[in-house]
Amino acid sequence: MAAAPSQTILFIILLHIFYIFVPSHQYHPLDSLTPSEFSQIRSIVTKAYPESSTHKLTFQYVGLEEPSKQTVISWLKNETTTNPPRQAFVIARIDHQTHELIVDLSLQEIASKRIYSGYGYPMFTFEDQENADKLAFTYPPFVASIRRRGLKLEEVVCESFSVGWYGAEEEEGKNKKRIVKVMCYYMNGTVNLFMRPIEGISMTVDLDEMKIIGFQDRVTVPVPKADETEFRESKIKPPFRQSLKAITVVQPDGPSFTIDGHMISFDVRAGMIISLASIYDLEKQQSRRVLYKGHVSEMFVPYMDLTEEWQRRTFFDAGEYGYGLCSMTLEPLRDCPPNAVFMDAYFSKQDGMPRKIPKAFCIFERYAGDIMWRHTEATIPGKTVREVRQDVSLVVRTVSTFGNYDYVNDWEFKQSGSIKVTVGLTGMVQVRGTTYTHKDHMEEDVYGTLVAENSIAIHHDHFLTYRLDLDVDGDANSFVRSKLRTTRVNDRRSSRKSYWTVDSKTAKTESDARIKLGSEPAELLFVNPNKKTKMGNLIGYRLIPEGVTGALLSSDDHPQIRAAFTNYNVWVTAYNKSEKWAGGLYADQSHGDDTLAVWSNRNRSIENKDIVLWYTLGFHHVPYQEDFPVMPTLNGGFELRPSNFFESNPVLKVKQPKEEYSP
Amino acid sequence: MAAAPSQTILFIILLHIFYIFVPSHQYHPLDSLTPSEFSQIRSIVTKAYPESSTHKLTFQYVGLEEPSKQTVISWLKNETTTNPPRQAFVIARIDHQTHELIVDLSLQEIASKRIYSGYGYPMFTFEDQENADKLAFTYPPFVASIRRRGLKLEEVVCESFSVGWYGAEEEEGKNKKRIVKVMCYYMNGTVNLFMRPIEGISMTVDLDEMKIIGFQDRVTVPVPKADETEFRESKIKPPFRQSLKAITVVQPDGPSFTIDGHMISFDVRAGMIISLASIYDLEKQQSRRVLYKGHVSEMFVPYMDLTEEWQRRTFFDAGEYGYGLCSMTLEPLRDCPPNAVFMDAYFSKQDGMPRKIPKAFCIFERYAGDIMWRHTEATIPGKTVREVRQDVSLVVRTVSTFGNYDYVNDWEFKQSGSIKVTVGLTGMVQVRGTTYTHKDHMEEDVYGTLVAENSIAIHHDHFLTYRLDLDVDGDANSFVRSKLRTTRVNDRRSSRKSYWTVDSKTAKTESDARIKLGSEPAELLFVNPNKKTKMGNLIGYRLIPEGVTGALLSSDDHPQIRAAFTNYNVWVTAYNKSEKWAGGLYADQSHGDDTLAVWSNRNRSIENKDIVLWYTLGFHHVPYQEDFPVMPTLNGGFELRPSNFFESNPVLKVKQPKEEYSP
């Protein structure tokens, strides 16, 4: 079992947290695949598709094929005595074809198989990228181009860029290939390579053949000197800021939670998955369901640069690069506070063997000095009453680094039942090399901000689309949009001429539930139409967005067709187990024919049904010099907050933690 | 001097924090008035206006009359050797008239005086309210009404409600009076009186005469039983939630800041004032100005209930009740973490004598487990580099409680130069008594949510308008609105059909700078047009709003005329020392003729001038049952973030605090 202090249970979130591979642990149908399961899957598949010189097999995706929701719920309720079958979903490339396999681990066989022949390709593996990046170094035209620039080959680092789809002839029909563009950086003695792009050179690599099929050295641009871009404390030159005095979080009796379950799991594409988040209702003396499953479904990061080597930079990071594959090891005491507990994660390498990401998750109780609730009652003559409760919550964190950018992903579970999701953007912004050294020299649109000499940080967006399979107190939910509407008062005896009222409408079909935020004030509720509070209010949870960032690309632009899931901030769809990835199962070079927007266009009924909320959190990023050479974290997020879910404030009866610290 | 650990300086914010009254301390022109100064002011004023039976003098407002900005800046730069004169601004009611006095403390005399004869009245004093609330208990019709309802008089608590202005005849001309409505609650053995309104009874009190001039017992509504509304831990009945284990913040070497200055001051109307916030620029080796002064200017809280006793509940809490007057003592370990330092505040009572609010402020370093910046460099073959810095910031907090509602006010200063302002709403929602006990029985608009039997929590808004006198690297600033605009690509050779560009426009006059958020994506920048980075970018700070809540009342509705400052989320005005209070200097019963909207209508030039940013943060509050009987904190806020203010990331060279805790 994963390392865990054995304390009493706690927290209103049922802390079913995360086993990874414990042969002896109690089975749970939503457990992440274990290393031994990855190995078994590999054996089963390689036996069925033996490799040979003409028969190349690569595992592009291996993840849990989860049992149906009804199966899981029945199992949880102990209505079935047998465990649901343990299955994996595998996407393999075999001889230039995409194979979808369901591998049954109980029966040790391939339960189903299918060749996919539609648009788009599966996620890149690390090996896809590493091998593609290496090709350049033995490719004479590239070597010559580097030499011609007076650069040292051993200081060059290359990276694979997805190419998207732009409607060109070679991208259609039989000529289409699984390709990436390889472009390179110059380290020049430091590790901050992203500040030293080598502009003008790009190579096209066929990933299935693993060879360079195109090369262009279009233009020579000075590699930015990028002085003062070193970010390692051990290498930075003085002066330093004076260090702060130590500050730390202490839990003398250990954490209040136990690691004893399955609430957190890991998927190489989605990264962290939160499952079966339930809340213990003190009044009802039972656990009540809130979120069946929540995770990042896709992330769309288009750059706004029309330069030849830049215009196709419209990344679908989850579907192309893997939000889980890019999960990074967390550093104790820095990435997470001293009271954090860490968990490893595993994924399948290209050859099917398991690979570990040590400390991929951290879990900690958070006390930021905030107040959960308070009141000073000063109205009663001669008496002052003051009651305050500290806000202590539980945070689960991962970090995903996509080349230059780092995303800090927090799911925070508050004692009040609120679930706050925050993403913090940090790391390096993408910089284009340029001849400019001062803004006054620039007469054209440079597509970004001159952040240093010869360095333009390019305008871009980040859209994170979350799939939130809410099951508020049960499967059957409805989506209610309560618009706040100014109402005119026509009664002349009234002092008032206006007030606002709440105009609640239940979405009947998917088209009723597409919302661009910012236009009209509204409460966005997931309710259980079959359950009411004692007062007769529908049991619900509401989405509280923190920003209102929407898509800016034209809807007919190819990247936007593929990212049509960002056309609205909020969508609600009928539950469909296969609709997980907002940009489609095959996001790389997709044509946008399998997006959330396409599914929603079926306009299914969503009233009193098992439904799914999709929320897109966006950032338009205009870089500033402060973002160079590493960006201070910029946060965005949203909250899911109980709204007539409880009969009253569920944290009224929370006592202050027993031991208070006397300073 | 205020209690303070004497550590070395810290934080990039120049920690000029807050002395209150230290006879021996070094003079600073922005110090809060000290108790001895309050006493001196009282002596000077009472000498000039001796009280008699016909001559009643009340101090409605006493605050620092600050020296001109140029005087303060010159003084700070040591350009003048003499201290600026120490003056106070006093608003007194003398014989039904509002007197404005400037009292010079150096000369010990009244430097100027004026009788105000326009619309509106000064802030209520505590004594105004306490005395008005008491009147009911000896007023026979009220006593009879309470008895008729079978209630015990000793369990009744009354409160004074501002009456606003609704254009009625008696509110105009010579008949206008300084009045409040007194309405009452029934404690019934607990202290949560706000859950037990006594509906139907209202009294009108003339504050200057201090007598009841109107009484109405319009209707009898059951007082809600309000079971389970006790919120004191010592009185709540089990079951309790299981306590969490202790969690605390420890700074073994003490805080990193020193309390040695004047950055925080206190005003009875504004509450906490942040002054002269500057940033130490490591590269330039100098302190650079950011915020000359920032504070809550007004708070507008209109209720959406047309019931007779409710329709005038459209509060201007800062201008009527005092954001500072309602500042509450903070509770160590609960309102603020164990590493907090506390500060007292003082204000003038109605008789001019000083009154202390013990522990009105707390100041602490905050480490919430967050990440200031990080990057994992995993692109370099055979090498992984990981650098992470903890996010430790400095927080200054006050809590203001306006009867039922508690506002937690945080100003957070980040090492990166960001200033984050957060307000947390907690306390009690206003509840109207009703006969309803179930939603299904309600056929009319009840103006709120049935949160418990006989208890409707009323729809309302909170608008907090902040006055932010930014002086970004100097006085002369411009406001730049950089709209992000979709641009069509017409070059057929391009892969792209669209991208977005930044269309920056400098506001010439005040009308160019009125912004309703949510409509168009834009960067909102305060720049110093006379200073550029080495790259040629204008030195700036930007406003990052967290929400987009706007006004919903009709613009011709009387409360909205008075609160016209909420018509836009963002305004920029020419600096004018007298334009401090967005709802006017005399907010009580104001007619809206002295609001931010009126000033902005002058349409002054604001380009390359000393200008002021006004930001309105709003909440539309649709209550839910979770808000009953005390509301879990709901946060809103905004960030002021350096944007080409520095040449590069100012926290690149921050070292990890030297002592790390090993768990």
Tab-separated table of C-alpha atoms in Angstrom, chain A residues 7-10 12 157-159 166 187 191 193-194 228 230-233 236-256 280 282 303-304 306 311-312 314 328-329 331 333-335 337-339 365-377 379-380 385-390 392 397 399 401 403-404 406 408 415 426-428 437-440 445 447 450-453 459-461 484 486 488-489 494-502 518 521 523 525 532-537 542 546 548 552-554 556-557 559 620-622 624-626 628-634 641-650 652-661 663, chain B residues 7-8 10 12 157-159 166 187 191 193-194 228 230-233 236-256 280 282 303-304 306 311-312 314 328-329 331 333-339 365-377 379-380 385-390 392 397 399 401 403-404 406 408 415 426-428 437-440 445 447 450-453 459-461 484 486 488-489 494-502 518 521 523 525 532-537 542 546 548 552-554 556-557 559 620-622 624-626 628-634 641-650 652-661 663:
chain	number	residue	atom	x	y	z
A	7	GLN	CA	-4.960	8.076	11.241
A	8	THR	CA	-8.637	8.087	11.718
A	9	ILE	CA	-10.835	8.950	8.820
A	10	LEU	CA	-11.671	12.416	8.144
A	12	ILE	CA	-16.189	15.088	4.418
A	157	VAL	CA	18.330	20.403	-28.504
A	158	CYS	CA	15.352	19.598	-30.720
A	159	GLU	CA	11.681	19.168	-30.022
A	166	TYR	CA	-4.973	22.951	-42.189
A	187	MET	CA	21.541	25.720	-25.011
A	191	VAL	CA	19.573	24.800	-19.543
A	193	LEU	CA	16.954	26.377	-24.083
A	194	PHE	CA	13.480	27.764	-24.722
A	228	GLU	CA	20.455	36.203	-17.432
A	230	GLU	CA	19.627	30.818	-16.120
A	231	PHE	CA	17.049	29.746	-13.556
A	232	ARG	CA	18.964	27.264	-11.397
A	233	GLU	CA	19.651	28.671	-7.955
A	236	ILE	CA	22.401	32.162	-10.931
A	237	LYS	CA	24.812	35.008	-10.407
A	238	PRO	CA	24.353	37.487	-7.550
A	239	PRO	CA	22.857	39.795	-6.463
A	240	PHE	CA	20.167	37.652	-4.925
A	241	ARG	CA	17.178	38.918	-3.113
A	242	GLN	CA	17.602	38.573	0.585
A	243	SER	CA	16.161	35.250	1.689
A	244	LEU	CA	12.970	35.180	3.658
A	245	LYS	CA	12.983	33.466	6.997
A	246	ALA	CA	11.727	29.931	7.037
A	247	ILE	CA	7.982	29.377	7.044
A	248	THR	CA	6.465	25.979	7.261
A	249	VAL	CA	3.309	24.042	7.926
A	250	VAL	CA	3.230	21.687	10.854
A	251	GLN	CA	0.813	18.956	11.785
A	252	PRO	CA	2.137	17.628	15.093
A	253	ASP	CA	-0.284	14.699	15.077
A	254	GLY	CA	0.019	13.957	11.362
A	255	PRO	CA	-2.577	14.516	8.674
A	256	SER	CA	-6.267	14.140	9.241
A	280	TYR	CA	-20.448	12.617	4.234
A	282	LEU	CA	-23.605	14.609	9.101
A	303	TYR	CA	-0.229	30.614	-30.846
A	304	MET	CA	-0.991	33.797	-32.749
A	306	LEU	CA	1.768	33.750	-38.736
A	311	GLN	CA	1.554	29.297	-37.680
A	312	ARG	CA	0.820	25.618	-37.058
A	314	THR	CA	-1.965	25.113	-32.195
A	328	MET	CA	6.434	15.501	-13.590
A	329	THR	CA	7.965	14.369	-10.346
A	331	GLU	CA	9.839	18.209	-5.357
A	333	LEU	CA	9.086	21.111	0.354
A	334	ARG	CA	8.926	23.203	-2.812
A	335	ASP	CA	6.274	21.813	-5.127
A	337	PRO	CA	4.399	21.751	1.578
A	338	PRO	CA	6.171	19.711	4.280
A	339	ASN	CA	2.959	18.012	5.374
A	365	GLU	CA	-4.087	19.564	4.055
A	366	ARG	CA	-4.013	23.247	3.344
A	367	TYR	CA	-4.289	25.998	5.885
A	368	ALA	CA	-3.519	29.310	4.286
A	369	GLY	CA	-4.665	31.432	7.202
A	370	ASP	CA	-8.126	31.747	5.672
A	371	ILE	CA	-11.489	31.788	7.384
A	372	MET	CA	-14.101	29.098	6.715
A	373	TRP	CA	-16.838	31.159	8.325
A	374	ARG	CA	-17.044	33.786	11.003
A	375	HIS	CA	-19.366	36.257	12.627
A	376	THR	CA	-19.033	38.958	15.220
A	377	GLU	CA	-22.400	39.682	16.762
A	379	THR	CA	-25.784	44.249	17.805
A	380	ILE	CA	-26.848	42.905	21.176
A	385	VAL	CA	-20.039	37.338	20.443
A	386	ARG	CA	-17.337	36.212	18.073
A	387	GLU	CA	-17.096	32.826	16.409
A	388	VAL	CA	-14.572	31.900	13.759
A	389	ARG	CA	-13.540	28.675	12.072
A	390	GLN	CA	-10.259	28.134	10.261
A	392	VAL	CA	-8.608	23.763	6.359
A	397	ARG	CA	-1.772	18.257	-6.887
A	399	VAL	CA	2.274	19.244	-12.355
A	401	THR	CA	5.154	20.154	-18.122
A	403	GLY	CA	8.152	21.284	-23.077
A	404	ASN	CA	8.309	24.907	-22.026
A	406	ASP	CA	4.350	23.980	-16.512
A	408	VAL	CA	0.131	23.185	-11.622
A	415	GLN	CA	-14.991	20.853	4.325
A	426	THR	CA	4.280	28.809	-14.956
A	427	GLY	CA	7.462	27.728	-16.717
A	428	MET	CA	8.723	29.306	-19.918
A	437	THR	CA	16.332	44.780	-30.087
A	438	HIS	CA	13.961	47.642	-29.326
A	439	LYS	CA	10.239	48.159	-29.709
A	440	ASP	CA	10.710	51.422	-31.561
A	445	ASP	CA	2.963	43.074	-36.301
A	447	TYR	CA	2.734	38.749	-32.873
A	450	LEU	CA	9.699	42.011	-27.152
A	451	VAL	CA	10.736	40.605	-23.784
A	452	ALA	CA	14.493	40.799	-24.284
A	453	GLU	CA	16.918	41.525	-27.118
A	459	HIS	CA	0.652	35.826	-27.979
A	460	HIS	CA	-1.257	32.646	-27.278
A	461	ASP	CA	-4.228	31.120	-25.483
A	484	LEU	CA	-30.859	37.111	-13.062
A	486	THR	CA	-33.897	43.091	-14.136
A	488	ARG	CA	-39.357	46.803	-13.783
A	489	VAL	CA	-41.637	47.810	-10.915
A	494	SER	CA	-43.476	51.385	-4.464
A	495	SER	CA	-40.288	53.219	-3.629
A	496	ARG	CA	-38.426	51.056	-6.121
A	497	LYS	CA	-38.454	51.156	-9.887
A	498	SER	CA	-36.550	47.926	-10.368
A	499	TYR	CA	-35.152	44.790	-8.768
A	500	TRP	CA	-33.850	41.509	-10.072
A	501	THR	CA	-35.505	38.167	-10.107
A	502	VAL	CA	-34.245	34.693	-10.794
A	518	GLY	CA	-19.838	37.063	-19.603
A	521	PRO	CA	-25.462	36.931	-15.090
A	523	GLU	CA	-26.449	30.719	-11.659
A	525	LEU	CA	-26.799	24.526	-11.442
A	532	LYS	CA	-35.624	18.044	-2.720
A	533	THR	CA	-34.589	19.540	0.570
A	534	LYS	CA	-37.169	19.664	3.350
A	535	MET	CA	-37.900	23.211	2.191
A	536	GLY	CA	-38.677	21.947	-1.299
A	537	ASN	CA	-35.574	23.238	-3.048
A	542	ARG	CA	-23.434	25.005	-8.914
A	546	GLU	CA	-13.621	32.526	-12.075
A	548	VAL	CA	-14.994	34.397	-18.765
A	552	LEU	CA	-11.134	34.322	-30.397
A	553	LEU	CA	-10.211	32.386	-33.542
A	554	SER	CA	-12.718	32.396	-36.388
A	556	ASP	CA	-13.994	28.389	-39.828
A	557	ASP	CA	-10.299	28.432	-39.014
A	559	PRO	CA	-7.551	24.925	-35.504
A	620	HIS	CA	-5.508	34.871	-23.314
A	621	HIS	CA	-1.836	35.305	-22.713
A	622	VAL	CA	-0.272	38.580	-23.752
A	624	TYR	CA	5.064	40.813	-20.448
A	625	GLN	CA	8.730	41.161	-19.626
A	626	GLU	CA	8.058	39.722	-16.171
A	628	PHE	CA	10.890	36.211	-19.060
A	629	PRO	CA	12.898	34.020	-18.576
A	630	VAL	CA	10.486	32.046	-16.376
A	631	MET	CA	6.959	33.064	-15.621
A	632	PRO	CA	5.548	33.810	-12.157
A	633	THR	CA	2.517	31.595	-11.681
A	634	LEU	CA	-0.773	32.876	-13.062
A	641	ARG	CA	-20.293	24.569	-4.647
A	642	PRO	CA	-23.162	22.825	-2.891
A	643	SER	CA	-26.367	24.755	-3.543
A	644	ASN	CA	-29.353	23.475	-1.659
A	645	PHE	CA	-27.501	20.172	-1.464
A	646	PHE	CA	-27.541	20.353	2.322
A	647	GLU	CA	-30.397	21.457	4.554
A	648	SER	CA	-28.117	24.067	6.079
A	649	ASN	CA	-24.485	25.082	6.407
A	650	PRO	CA	-22.653	21.748	6.604
A	652	LEU	CA	-21.665	24.882	11.269
A	653	LYS	CA	-20.775	21.954	13.482
A	654	VAL	CA	-17.107	21.810	12.673
A	655	LYS	CA	-15.002	22.213	15.785
A	656	GLN	CA	-11.734	24.029	15.743
A	657	PRO	CA	-8.886	21.493	15.421
A	658	LYS	CA	-8.196	20.379	18.941
A	659	GLU	CA	-4.645	21.505	19.387
A	660	GLU	CA	-4.074	25.096	18.762
A	661	TYR	CA	-0.624	26.423	18.415
A	663	PRO	CA	3.002	31.291	19.260
B	7	GLN	CA	14.065	41.388	12.113
B	8	THR	CA	15.820	42.567	9.034
B	10	LEU	CA	12.161	42.096	3.912
B	12	ILE	CA	10.001	43.698	-1.931
B	157	VAL	CA	-32.879	43.601	19.732
B	158	CYS	CA	-33.315	46.505	17.325
B	159	GLU	CA	-31.167	47.850	14.545
B	166	TYR	CA	-36.600	57.556	-3.206
B	187	MET	CA	-33.169	36.502	20.217
B	191	VAL	CA	-27.469	35.113	19.825
B	193	LEU	CA	-30.920	37.238	16.144
B	194	PHE	CA	-30.680	37.827	12.405
B	228	GLU	CA	-30.384	24.920	14.995
B	230	GLU	CA	-26.909	28.677	17.265
B	231	PHE	CA	-23.360	29.159	16.019
B	232	ARG	CA	-21.307	29.234	19.221
B	233	GLU	CA	-19.219	26.110	19.580
B	236	ILE	CA	-24.090	23.926	19.659
B	237	LYS	CA	-25.655	20.550	20.295
B	238	PRO	CA	-24.010	17.351	19.049
B	239	PRO	CA	-23.395	15.577	16.768
B	240	PHE	CA	-20.261	17.445	15.815
B	241	ARG	CA	-18.076	16.684	12.900
B	242	GLN	CA	-14.977	14.876	13.999
B	243	SER	CA	-12.245	17.421	14.635
B	244	LEU	CA	-9.351	17.680	12.250
B	245	LYS	CA	-5.895	17.223	13.611
B	246	ALA	CA	-4.025	20.389	14.375
B	247	ILE	CA	-2.415	22.235	11.505
B	248	THR	CA	-0.360	25.300	11.994
B	249	VAL	CA	2.117	27.649	10.421
B	250	VAL	CA	5.522	27.975	12.005
B	251	GLN	CA	8.266	30.510	11.505
B	252	PRO	CA	11.053	29.315	13.796
B	253	ASP	CA	13.064	32.494	13.239
B	254	GLY	CA	10.117	34.850	13.360
B	255	PRO	CA	8.592	36.799	10.501
B	256	SER	CA	10.619	38.225	7.652
B	280	TYR	CA	12.317	47.382	-4.260
B	282	LEU	CA	16.847	44.540	-7.273
B	303	TYR	CA	-31.768	44.010	-1.518
B	304	MET	CA	-34.297	42.835	-4.083
B	306	LEU	CA	-40.378	44.913	-2.613
B	311	GLN	CA	-37.692	47.883	-0.332
B	312	ARG	CA	-35.480	50.662	1.043
B	314	THR	CA	-30.142	49.576	-0.338
B	328	MET	CA	-13.942	44.154	14.392
B	329	THR	CA	-11.351	42.749	16.739
B	331	GLU	CA	-9.321	36.514	17.046
B	333	LEU	CA	-5.344	31.613	15.735
B	334	ARG	CA	-8.742	31.711	14.071
B	335	ASP	CA	-9.172	34.974	12.220
B	336	CYS	CA	-5.432	34.975	11.496
B	337	PRO	CA	-2.774	32.264	11.609
B	338	PRO	CA	-0.393	31.773	14.554
B	339	ASN	CA	2.398	33.726	12.877
B	365	GLU	CA	3.340	35.897	5.941
B	366	ARG	CA	1.313	33.412	4.007
B	367	TYR	CA	2.519	30.091	2.712
B	368	ALA	CA	-0.389	28.093	1.418
B	369	GLY	CA	1.683	25.386	-0.220
B	370	ASP	CA	1.587	27.256	-3.519
B	371	ILE	CA	4.286	27.642	-6.136
B	372	MET	CA	5.727	31.049	-7.049
B	373	TRP	CA	7.328	29.678	-10.201
B	374	ARG	CA	8.667	26.363	-11.347
B	375	HIS	CA	9.992	24.525	-14.357
B	376	THR	CA	11.012	20.990	-15.092
B	377	GLU	CA	13.319	20.925	-18.084
B	379	THR	CA	13.760	18.181	-23.150
B	380	ILE	CA	17.529	17.877	-22.866
B	385	VAL	CA	16.424	19.931	-14.351
B	386	ARG	CA	13.824	20.976	-11.824
B	387	GLU	CA	13.631	24.343	-10.111
B	388	VAL	CA	10.794	25.434	-7.877
B	389	ARG	CA	10.213	28.376	-5.582
B	390	GLN	CA	7.638	28.477	-2.784
B	392	VAL	CA	5.392	33.214	0.293
B	397	ARG	CA	-6.262	41.672	7.003
B	399	VAL	CA	-12.763	42.211	9.127
B	401	THR	CA	-19.060	43.402	10.246
B	403	GLY	CA	-24.798	43.950	11.470
B	404	ASN	CA	-25.366	40.574	9.899
B	406	ASP	CA	-18.866	39.933	7.847
B	408	VAL	CA	-12.844	39.630	5.391
B	415	GLN	CA	7.204	38.939	-3.892
B	426	THR	CA	-19.369	35.443	5.493
B	427	GLY	CA	-21.633	35.970	8.492
B	428	MET	CA	-25.408	35.938	8.281
B	437	THR	CA	-42.774	26.444	5.234
B	438	HIS	CA	-42.315	24.763	1.852
B	439	LYS	CA	-41.424	25.998	-1.600
B	440	ASP	CA	-44.421	24.251	-3.153
B	445	ASP	CA	-42.314	36.060	-6.072
B	447	TYR	CA	-37.681	37.692	-3.512
B	450	LEU	CA	-36.739	29.580	1.494
B	451	VAL	CA	-33.754	28.500	3.579
B	452	ALA	CA	-35.663	27.205	6.587
B	453	GLU	CA	-39.236	27.176	7.835
B	459	HIS	CA	-31.664	38.183	-3.071
B	460	HIS	CA	-29.138	40.975	-2.942
B	461	ASP	CA	-25.926	42.342	-4.401
B	484	LEU	CA	-7.680	41.493	-28.190
B	486	THR	CA	-9.716	38.629	-34.000
B	488	ARG	CA	-8.770	37.692	-40.473
B	489	VAL	CA	-5.862	36.316	-42.500
B	494	SER	CA	-1.079	30.946	-44.963
B	495	SER	CA	-2.277	27.914	-43.103
B	496	ARG	CA	-4.255	30.147	-40.787
B	497	LYS	CA	-7.465	32.013	-41.389
B	498	SER	CA	-7.364	34.002	-38.186
B	499	TYR	CA	-5.362	35.048	-35.171
B	500	TRP	CA	-5.707	37.718	-32.550
B	501	THR	CA	-3.824	40.940	-32.232
B	502	VAL	CA	-3.554	43.477	-29.474
B	518	GLY	CA	-17.334	40.712	-19.806
B	521	PRO	CA	-11.350	40.629	-23.856
B	523	GLU	CA	-5.718	43.991	-20.965
B	525	LEU	CA	-3.050	48.753	-18.036
B	532	LYS	CA	10.118	52.587	-20.878
B	533	THR	CA	11.930	49.337	-20.304
B	534	LYS	CA	15.200	48.787	-22.130
B	535	MET	CA	13.165	46.961	-24.751
B	536	GLY	CA	10.982	50.014	-25.253
B	537	ASN	CA	7.837	48.760	-23.556
B	542	ARG	CA	-2.363	45.785	-15.065
B	546	GLU	CA	-11.609	37.936	-11.123
B	548	VAL	CA	-17.447	40.451	-14.213
B	552	LEU	CA	-28.676	45.075	-12.593
B	553	LEU	CA	-30.929	47.820	-11.261
B	554	SER	CA	-32.399	50.256	-13.796
B	556	ASP	CA	-33.289	55.604	-13.286
B	557	ASP	CA	-34.005	53.739	-10.075
B	559	PRO	CA	-30.742	53.576	-5.433
B	620	HIS	CA	-25.040	38.846	-7.082
B	621	HIS	CA	-26.096	36.805	-4.133
B	622	VAL	CA	-28.804	34.240	-4.663
B	624	TYR	CA	-28.871	28.788	-0.847
B	625	GLN	CA	-29.698	26.715	2.192
B	626	GLU	CA	-25.979	26.270	2.875
B	628	PHE	CA	-28.157	29.362	6.673
B	629	PRO	CA	-27.650	30.049	9.563
B	630	VAL	CA	-24.142	31.329	8.867
B	631	MET	CA	-22.568	31.524	5.461
B	632	PRO	CA	-19.390	29.675	4.405
B	633	THR	CA	-16.990	32.287	3.059
B	634	LEU	CA	-17.411	33.270	-0.590
B	641	ARG	CA	0.205	42.731	-11.583
B	642	PRO	CA	3.440	44.264	-12.852
B	643	SER	CA	3.360	44.336	-16.643
B	644	ASN	CA	6.575	45.486	-18.234
B	645	PHE	CA	7.286	47.215	-14.938
B	646	PHE	CA	10.432	45.134	-14.514
B	647	GLU	CA	12.962	44.219	-17.183
B	648	SER	CA	12.412	40.563	-16.385
B	649	ASN	CA	10.913	38.232	-13.789
B	650	PRO	CA	11.666	39.992	-10.495
B	652	LEU	CA	14.038	34.797	-10.601
B	653	LYS	CA	16.681	35.570	-8.021
B	654	VAL	CA	14.664	34.694	-4.959
B	655	LYS	CA	16.335	31.999	-2.950
B	656	GLN	CA	14.379	29.367	-1.145
B	657	PRO	CA	13.995	30.395	2.541
B	658	LYS	CA	17.154	29.191	4.168
B	659	GLU	CA	15.803	26.715	6.657
B	660	GLU	CA	13.683	24.045	5.200
B	661	TYR	CA	11.576	21.919	7.409
B	663	PRO	CA	9.016	16.406	8.120
